mmCIF file of C-alpha atoms in Angstrom:
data_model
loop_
_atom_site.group_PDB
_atom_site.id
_atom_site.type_symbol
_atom_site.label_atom_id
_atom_site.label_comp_id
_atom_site.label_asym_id
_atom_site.label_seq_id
_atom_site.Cartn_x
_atom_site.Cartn_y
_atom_site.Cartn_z
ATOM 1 C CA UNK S 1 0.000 0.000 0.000
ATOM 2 C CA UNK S 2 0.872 3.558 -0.534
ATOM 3 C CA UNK S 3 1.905 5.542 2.337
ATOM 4 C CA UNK S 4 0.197 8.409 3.669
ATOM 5 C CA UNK S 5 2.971 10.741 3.156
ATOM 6 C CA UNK S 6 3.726 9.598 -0.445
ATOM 7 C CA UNK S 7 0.119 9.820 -1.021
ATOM 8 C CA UNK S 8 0.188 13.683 0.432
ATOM 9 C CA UNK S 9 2.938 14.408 -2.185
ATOM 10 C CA UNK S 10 1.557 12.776 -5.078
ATOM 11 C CA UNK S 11 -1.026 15.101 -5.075
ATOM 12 C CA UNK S 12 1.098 18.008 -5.675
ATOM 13 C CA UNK S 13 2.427 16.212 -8.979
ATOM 14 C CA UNK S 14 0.264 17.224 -11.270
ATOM 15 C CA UNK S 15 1.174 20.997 -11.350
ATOM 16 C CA UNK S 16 4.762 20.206 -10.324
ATOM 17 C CA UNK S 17 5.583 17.990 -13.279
ATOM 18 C CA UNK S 18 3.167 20.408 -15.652
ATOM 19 C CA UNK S 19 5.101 23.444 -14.767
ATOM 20 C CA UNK S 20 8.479 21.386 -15.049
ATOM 21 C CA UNK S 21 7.435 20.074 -18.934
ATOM 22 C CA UNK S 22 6.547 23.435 -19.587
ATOM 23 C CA UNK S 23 10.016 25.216 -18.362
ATOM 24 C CA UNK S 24 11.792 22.762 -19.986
ATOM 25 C CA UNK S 25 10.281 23.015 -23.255
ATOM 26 C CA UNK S 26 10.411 26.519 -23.885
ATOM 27 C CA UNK S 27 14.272 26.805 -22.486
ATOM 28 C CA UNK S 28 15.279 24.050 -24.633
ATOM 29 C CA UNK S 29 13.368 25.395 -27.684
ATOM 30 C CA UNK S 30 15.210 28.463 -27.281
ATOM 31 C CA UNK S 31 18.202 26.896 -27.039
ATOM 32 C CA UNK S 32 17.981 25.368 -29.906
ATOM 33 C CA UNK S 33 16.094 27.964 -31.779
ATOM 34 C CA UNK S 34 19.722 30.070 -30.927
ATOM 35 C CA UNK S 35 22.407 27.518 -31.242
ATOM 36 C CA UNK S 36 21.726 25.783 -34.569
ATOM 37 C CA UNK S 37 21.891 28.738 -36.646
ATOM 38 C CA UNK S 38 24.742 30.438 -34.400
ATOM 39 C CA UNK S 39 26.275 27.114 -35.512
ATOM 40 C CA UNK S 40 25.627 27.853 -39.194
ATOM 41 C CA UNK S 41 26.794 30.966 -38.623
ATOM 42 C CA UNK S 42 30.274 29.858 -37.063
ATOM 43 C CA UNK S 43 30.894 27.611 -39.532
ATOM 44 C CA UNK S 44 30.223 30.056 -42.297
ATOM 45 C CA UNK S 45 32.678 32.821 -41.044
ATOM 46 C CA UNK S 46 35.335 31.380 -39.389
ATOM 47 C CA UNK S 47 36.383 34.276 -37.437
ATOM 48 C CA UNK S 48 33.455 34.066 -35.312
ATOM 49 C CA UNK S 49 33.808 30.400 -34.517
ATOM 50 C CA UNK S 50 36.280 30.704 -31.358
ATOM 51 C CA UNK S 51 34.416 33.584 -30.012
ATOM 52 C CA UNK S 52 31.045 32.120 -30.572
ATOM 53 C CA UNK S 53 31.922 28.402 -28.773
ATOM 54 C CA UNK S 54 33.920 30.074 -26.060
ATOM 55 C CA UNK S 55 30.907 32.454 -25.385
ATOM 56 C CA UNK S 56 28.696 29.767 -24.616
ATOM 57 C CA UNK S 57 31.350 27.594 -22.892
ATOM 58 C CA UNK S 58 31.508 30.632 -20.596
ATOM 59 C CA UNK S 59 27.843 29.949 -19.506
ATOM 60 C CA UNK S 60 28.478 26.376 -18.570
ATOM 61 C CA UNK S 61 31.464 27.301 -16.229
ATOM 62 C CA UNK S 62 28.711 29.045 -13.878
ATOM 63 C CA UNK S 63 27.093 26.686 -11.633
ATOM 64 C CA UNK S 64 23.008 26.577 -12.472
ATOM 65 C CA UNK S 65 21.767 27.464 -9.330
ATOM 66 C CA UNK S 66 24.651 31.062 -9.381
ATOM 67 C CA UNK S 67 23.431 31.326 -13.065
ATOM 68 C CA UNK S 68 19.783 31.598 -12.000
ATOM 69 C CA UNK S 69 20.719 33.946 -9.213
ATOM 70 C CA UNK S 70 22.625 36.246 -11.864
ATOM 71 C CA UNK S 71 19.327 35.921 -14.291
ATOM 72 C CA UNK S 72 16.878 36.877 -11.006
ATOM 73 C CA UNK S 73 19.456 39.734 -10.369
ATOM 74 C CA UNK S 74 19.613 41.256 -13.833
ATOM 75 C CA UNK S 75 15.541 41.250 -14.933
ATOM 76 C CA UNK S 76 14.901 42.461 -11.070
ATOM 77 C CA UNK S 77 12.272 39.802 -10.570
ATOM 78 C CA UNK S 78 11.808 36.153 -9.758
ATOM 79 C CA UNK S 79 9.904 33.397 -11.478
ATOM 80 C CA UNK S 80 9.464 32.103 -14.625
ATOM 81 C CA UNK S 81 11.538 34.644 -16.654
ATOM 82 C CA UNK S 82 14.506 34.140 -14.929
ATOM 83 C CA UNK S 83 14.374 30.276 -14.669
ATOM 84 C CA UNK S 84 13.742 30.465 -18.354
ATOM 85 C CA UNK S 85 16.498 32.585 -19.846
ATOM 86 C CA UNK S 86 19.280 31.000 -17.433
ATOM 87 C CA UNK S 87 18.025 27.533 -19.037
ATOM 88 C CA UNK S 88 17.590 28.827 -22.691
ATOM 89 C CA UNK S 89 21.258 29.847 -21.953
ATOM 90 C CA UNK S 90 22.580 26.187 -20.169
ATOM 91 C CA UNK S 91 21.054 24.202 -23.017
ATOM 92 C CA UNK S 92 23.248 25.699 -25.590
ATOM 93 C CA UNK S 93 26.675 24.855 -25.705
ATOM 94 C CA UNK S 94 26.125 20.943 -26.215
ATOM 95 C CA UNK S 95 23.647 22.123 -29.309
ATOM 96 C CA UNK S 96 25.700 24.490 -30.521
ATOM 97 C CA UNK S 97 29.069 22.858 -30.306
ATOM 98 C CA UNK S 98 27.168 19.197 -32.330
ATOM 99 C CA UNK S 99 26.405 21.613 -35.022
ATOM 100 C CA UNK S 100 29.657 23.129 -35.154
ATOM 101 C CA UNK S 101 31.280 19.917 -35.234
ATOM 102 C CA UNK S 102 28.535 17.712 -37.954
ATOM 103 C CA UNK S 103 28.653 20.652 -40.313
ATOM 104 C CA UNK S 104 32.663 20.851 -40.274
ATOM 105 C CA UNK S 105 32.858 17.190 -40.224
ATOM 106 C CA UNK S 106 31.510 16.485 -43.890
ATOM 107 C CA UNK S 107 33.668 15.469 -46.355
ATOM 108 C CA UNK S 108 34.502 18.243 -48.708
ATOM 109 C CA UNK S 109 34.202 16.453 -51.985
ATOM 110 C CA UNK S 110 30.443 16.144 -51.300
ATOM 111 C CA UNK S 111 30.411 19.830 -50.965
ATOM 112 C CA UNK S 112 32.330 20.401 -54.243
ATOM 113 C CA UNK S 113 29.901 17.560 -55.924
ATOM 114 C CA UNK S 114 27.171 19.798 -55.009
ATOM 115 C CA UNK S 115 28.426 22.478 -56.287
ATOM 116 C CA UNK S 116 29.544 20.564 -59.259
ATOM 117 C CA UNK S 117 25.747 19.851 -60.521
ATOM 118 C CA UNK S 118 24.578 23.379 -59.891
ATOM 119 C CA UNK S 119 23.224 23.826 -56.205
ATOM 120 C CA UNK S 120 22.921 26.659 -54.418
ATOM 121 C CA UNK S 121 24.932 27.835 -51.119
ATOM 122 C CA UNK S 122 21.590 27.544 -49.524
ATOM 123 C CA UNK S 123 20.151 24.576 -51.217
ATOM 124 C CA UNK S 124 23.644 23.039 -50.174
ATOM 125 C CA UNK S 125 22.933 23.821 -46.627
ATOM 126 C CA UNK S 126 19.329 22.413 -46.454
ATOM 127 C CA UNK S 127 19.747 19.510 -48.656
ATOM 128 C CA UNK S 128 23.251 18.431 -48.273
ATOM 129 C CA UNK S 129 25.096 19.742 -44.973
ATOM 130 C CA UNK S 130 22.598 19.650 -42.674
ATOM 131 C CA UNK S 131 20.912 16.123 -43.603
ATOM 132 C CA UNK S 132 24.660 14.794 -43.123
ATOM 133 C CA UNK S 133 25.222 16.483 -40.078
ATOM 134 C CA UNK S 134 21.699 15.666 -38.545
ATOM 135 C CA UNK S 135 22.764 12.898 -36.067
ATOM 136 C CA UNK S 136 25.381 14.871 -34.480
ATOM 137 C CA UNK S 137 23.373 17.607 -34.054
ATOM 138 C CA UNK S 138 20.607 15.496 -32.234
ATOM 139 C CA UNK S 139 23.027 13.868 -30.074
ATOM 140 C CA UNK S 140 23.435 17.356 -28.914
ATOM 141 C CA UNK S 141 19.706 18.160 -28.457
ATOM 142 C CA UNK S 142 19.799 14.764 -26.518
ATOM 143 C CA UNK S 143 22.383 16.271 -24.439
ATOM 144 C CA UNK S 144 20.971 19.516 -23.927
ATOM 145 C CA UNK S 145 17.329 17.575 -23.083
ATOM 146 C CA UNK S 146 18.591 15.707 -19.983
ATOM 147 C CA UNK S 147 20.624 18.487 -18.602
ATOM 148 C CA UNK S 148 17.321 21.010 -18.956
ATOM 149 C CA UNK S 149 15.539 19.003 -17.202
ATOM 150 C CA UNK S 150 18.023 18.009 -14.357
ATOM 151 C CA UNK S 151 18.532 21.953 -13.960
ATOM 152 C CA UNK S 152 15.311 23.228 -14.172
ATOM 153 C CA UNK S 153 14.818 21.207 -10.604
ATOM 154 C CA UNK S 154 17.034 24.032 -9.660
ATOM 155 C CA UNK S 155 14.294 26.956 -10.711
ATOM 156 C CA UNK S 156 12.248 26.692 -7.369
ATOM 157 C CA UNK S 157 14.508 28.906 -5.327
ATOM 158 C CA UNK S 158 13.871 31.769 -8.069
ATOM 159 C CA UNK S 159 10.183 31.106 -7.647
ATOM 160 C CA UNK S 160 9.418 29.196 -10.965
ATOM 161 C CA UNK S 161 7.359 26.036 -9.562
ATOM 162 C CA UNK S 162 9.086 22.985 -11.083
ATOM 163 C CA UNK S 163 9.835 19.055 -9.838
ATOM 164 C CA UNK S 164 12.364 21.171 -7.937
ATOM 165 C CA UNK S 165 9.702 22.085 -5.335
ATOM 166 C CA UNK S 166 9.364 18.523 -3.903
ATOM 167 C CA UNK S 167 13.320 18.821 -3.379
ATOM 168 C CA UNK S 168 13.908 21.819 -1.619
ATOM 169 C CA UNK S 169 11.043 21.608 0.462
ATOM 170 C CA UNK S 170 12.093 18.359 1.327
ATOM 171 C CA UNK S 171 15.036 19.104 2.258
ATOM 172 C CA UNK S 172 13.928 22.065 4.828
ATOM 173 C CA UNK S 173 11.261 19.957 6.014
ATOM 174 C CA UNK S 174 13.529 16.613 6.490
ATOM 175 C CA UNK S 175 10.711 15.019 4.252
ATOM 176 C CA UNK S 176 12.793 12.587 2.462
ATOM 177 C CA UNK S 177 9.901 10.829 0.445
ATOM 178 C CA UNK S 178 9.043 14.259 -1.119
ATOM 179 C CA UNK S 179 12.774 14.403 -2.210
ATOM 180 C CA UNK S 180 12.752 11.256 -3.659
ATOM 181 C CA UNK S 181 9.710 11.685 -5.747
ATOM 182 C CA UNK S 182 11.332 14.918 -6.999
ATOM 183 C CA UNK S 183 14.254 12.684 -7.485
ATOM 184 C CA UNK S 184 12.763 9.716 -9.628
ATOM 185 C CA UNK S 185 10.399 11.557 -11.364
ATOM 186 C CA UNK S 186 12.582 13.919 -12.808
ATOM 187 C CA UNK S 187 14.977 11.438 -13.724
ATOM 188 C CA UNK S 188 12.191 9.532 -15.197
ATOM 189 C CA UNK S 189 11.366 12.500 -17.502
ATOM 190 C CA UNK S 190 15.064 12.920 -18.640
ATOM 191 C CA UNK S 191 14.955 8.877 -20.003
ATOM 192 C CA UNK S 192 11.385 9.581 -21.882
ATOM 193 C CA UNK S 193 12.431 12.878 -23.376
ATOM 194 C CA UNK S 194 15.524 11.230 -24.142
ATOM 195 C CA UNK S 195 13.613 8.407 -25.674
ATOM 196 C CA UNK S 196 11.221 10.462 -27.945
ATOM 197 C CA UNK S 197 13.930 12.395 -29.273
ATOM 198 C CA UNK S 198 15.639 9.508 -30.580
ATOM 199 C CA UNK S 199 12.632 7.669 -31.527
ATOM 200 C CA UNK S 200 12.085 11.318 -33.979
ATOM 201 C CA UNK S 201 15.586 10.928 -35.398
ATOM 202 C CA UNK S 202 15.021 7.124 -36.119
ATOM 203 C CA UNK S 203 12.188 7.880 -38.120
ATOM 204 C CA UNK S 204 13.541 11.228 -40.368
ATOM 205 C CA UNK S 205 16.892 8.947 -41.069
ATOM 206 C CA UNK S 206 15.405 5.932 -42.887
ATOM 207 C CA UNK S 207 12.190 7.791 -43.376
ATOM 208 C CA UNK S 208 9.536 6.177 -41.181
ATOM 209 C CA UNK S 209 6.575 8.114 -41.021
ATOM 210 C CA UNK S 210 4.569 6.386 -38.408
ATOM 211 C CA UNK S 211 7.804 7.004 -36.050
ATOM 212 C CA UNK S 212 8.258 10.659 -36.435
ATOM 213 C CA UNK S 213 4.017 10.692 -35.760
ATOM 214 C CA UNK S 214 4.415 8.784 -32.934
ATOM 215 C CA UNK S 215 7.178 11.195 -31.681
ATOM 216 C CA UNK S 216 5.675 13.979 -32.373
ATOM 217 C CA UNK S 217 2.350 13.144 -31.049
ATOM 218 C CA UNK S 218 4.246 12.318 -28.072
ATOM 219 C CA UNK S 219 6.045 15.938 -27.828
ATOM 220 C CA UNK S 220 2.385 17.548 -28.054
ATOM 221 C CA UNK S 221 0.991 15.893 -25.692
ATOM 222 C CA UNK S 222 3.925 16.422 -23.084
ATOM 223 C CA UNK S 223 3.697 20.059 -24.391
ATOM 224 C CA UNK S 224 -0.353 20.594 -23.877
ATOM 225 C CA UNK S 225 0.205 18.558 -20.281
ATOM 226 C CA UNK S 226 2.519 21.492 -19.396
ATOM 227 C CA UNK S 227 0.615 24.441 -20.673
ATOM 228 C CA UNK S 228 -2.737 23.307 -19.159
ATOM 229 C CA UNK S 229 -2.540 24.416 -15.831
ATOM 230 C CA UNK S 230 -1.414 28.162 -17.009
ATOM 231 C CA UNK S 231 -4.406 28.384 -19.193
ATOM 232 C CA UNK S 232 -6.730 26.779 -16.536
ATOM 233 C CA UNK S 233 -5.570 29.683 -14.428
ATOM 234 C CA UNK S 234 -6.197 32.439 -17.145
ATOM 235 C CA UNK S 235 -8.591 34.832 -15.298
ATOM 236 C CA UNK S 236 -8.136 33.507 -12.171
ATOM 237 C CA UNK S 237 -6.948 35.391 -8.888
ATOM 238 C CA UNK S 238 -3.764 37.155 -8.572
ATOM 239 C CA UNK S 239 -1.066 34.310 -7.562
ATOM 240 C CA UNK S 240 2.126 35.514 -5.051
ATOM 241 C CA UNK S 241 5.184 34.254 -6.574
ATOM 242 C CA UNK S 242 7.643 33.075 -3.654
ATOM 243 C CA UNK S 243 11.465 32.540 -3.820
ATOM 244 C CA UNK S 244 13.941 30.934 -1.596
#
């Protein structure tokens, strides 16, 4: 049977884990939204490679939890914009430096092929280099998946509810069955992100339809879980944000 306290905490899950899917989400569409063409960019003109990479490596030498502080400290607020830019920002560099390395990685003579028959700089990009650098650049996204969603746990102290709230209050309340829920379920949405993201790239590569709709039938549903509570409380009463 289930214990009283785990029962207790369970009920809290709902908008933890919905606020957590929806944090993540955004930050890591950001991420990637910036990184991939940055990327392009870097590989493009060459002078702005080392600066670009070392930019973002700079990020990932500042612990989360300092980062978040730095984010709460420049908008001059706490909550969601905060956790969301330092995120955005922490999902990055393993993005960024997979598209770097895919697109620099392809054999030249390809390139020159293409450019043999006729293509165009861009049609080379969207038909040739990026198809060929594809896996490497979603073994980054992989990358960057797991560790959003490991350090958005950290967002609760800058008042952005997330899994992070059955940690921390754990922790302060010596309620160690709250801080292993937080724990496991996290973890547990790391493997399944994880999971759907490779289960998309196995079905673009060889071209499996019912894959990629099965992925991306997954990703909406994840997505619509996490927005569900914010537009349940559309119109609702004013709601006090609190930090730690």
């Amino acid at each position: 049977m289930i214990s009283t306290t785990l029962q207790e905490q369970i009920r809290f899950l709902p908008d933890y884990l919905a606020a957590h899917l929806l944090l993540t989400f955004i930050a890591l569409a950001a991420g990637i939204g910036l990184s991939v063409p940055l990327g392009i960019l870097a590989t493009r003109v060459r002078a702005l490679h080392g600066p670009v990479l070392a930019a973002v490596s700079i990020v990932q030498t500042v612990p989360g939890l300092a980062l978040l502080a730095l984010m709460v400290a420049g908008f001059g607020r706490i909550g969601f914009l905060p956790a969301f830019v330092a995120l955005a920002l922490y999902s990055m560099l393993p993005v960024l430096r997979n598209t770097v390395t895919g697109l620099d990685g392809i054999d030249p003579r390809v390139i020159e092929a293409a450019r043999g028959i006729g293509m165009t700089p861009m049609q080379i990009l969207l038909r040739v280099r990026l198809p060929l650098a594809l896996p490497v650049i979603v073994a980054g996204v992989r990358t960057a998946a797991v560790w959003t969603v490991g350090t958005a746990t950290l967002a609760t102290p800058v008042g952005a509810t997330s899994l992070g709230n059955y940690i921390f209050s754990g922790l302060q309340t010596q309620n160690y069955t709250a801080v292993t829920l937080g724990c496991v379920v996290s973890a547990l949405l790391a493997l399944l992100i994880d999971t759907i993201i490779r289960l998309l790239e196995s079905g673009v590569q060889p071209r499996r339809p019912l894959r990629i709709a099965v992925g991306a039938l997954a990703i909406a549903f994840l997505f619509v879980g996490g927005i569900s509570p914010s537009l349940r409380d559309l119109g609702g009463t004013p709601r006090v944000i609190v930090g730690g």
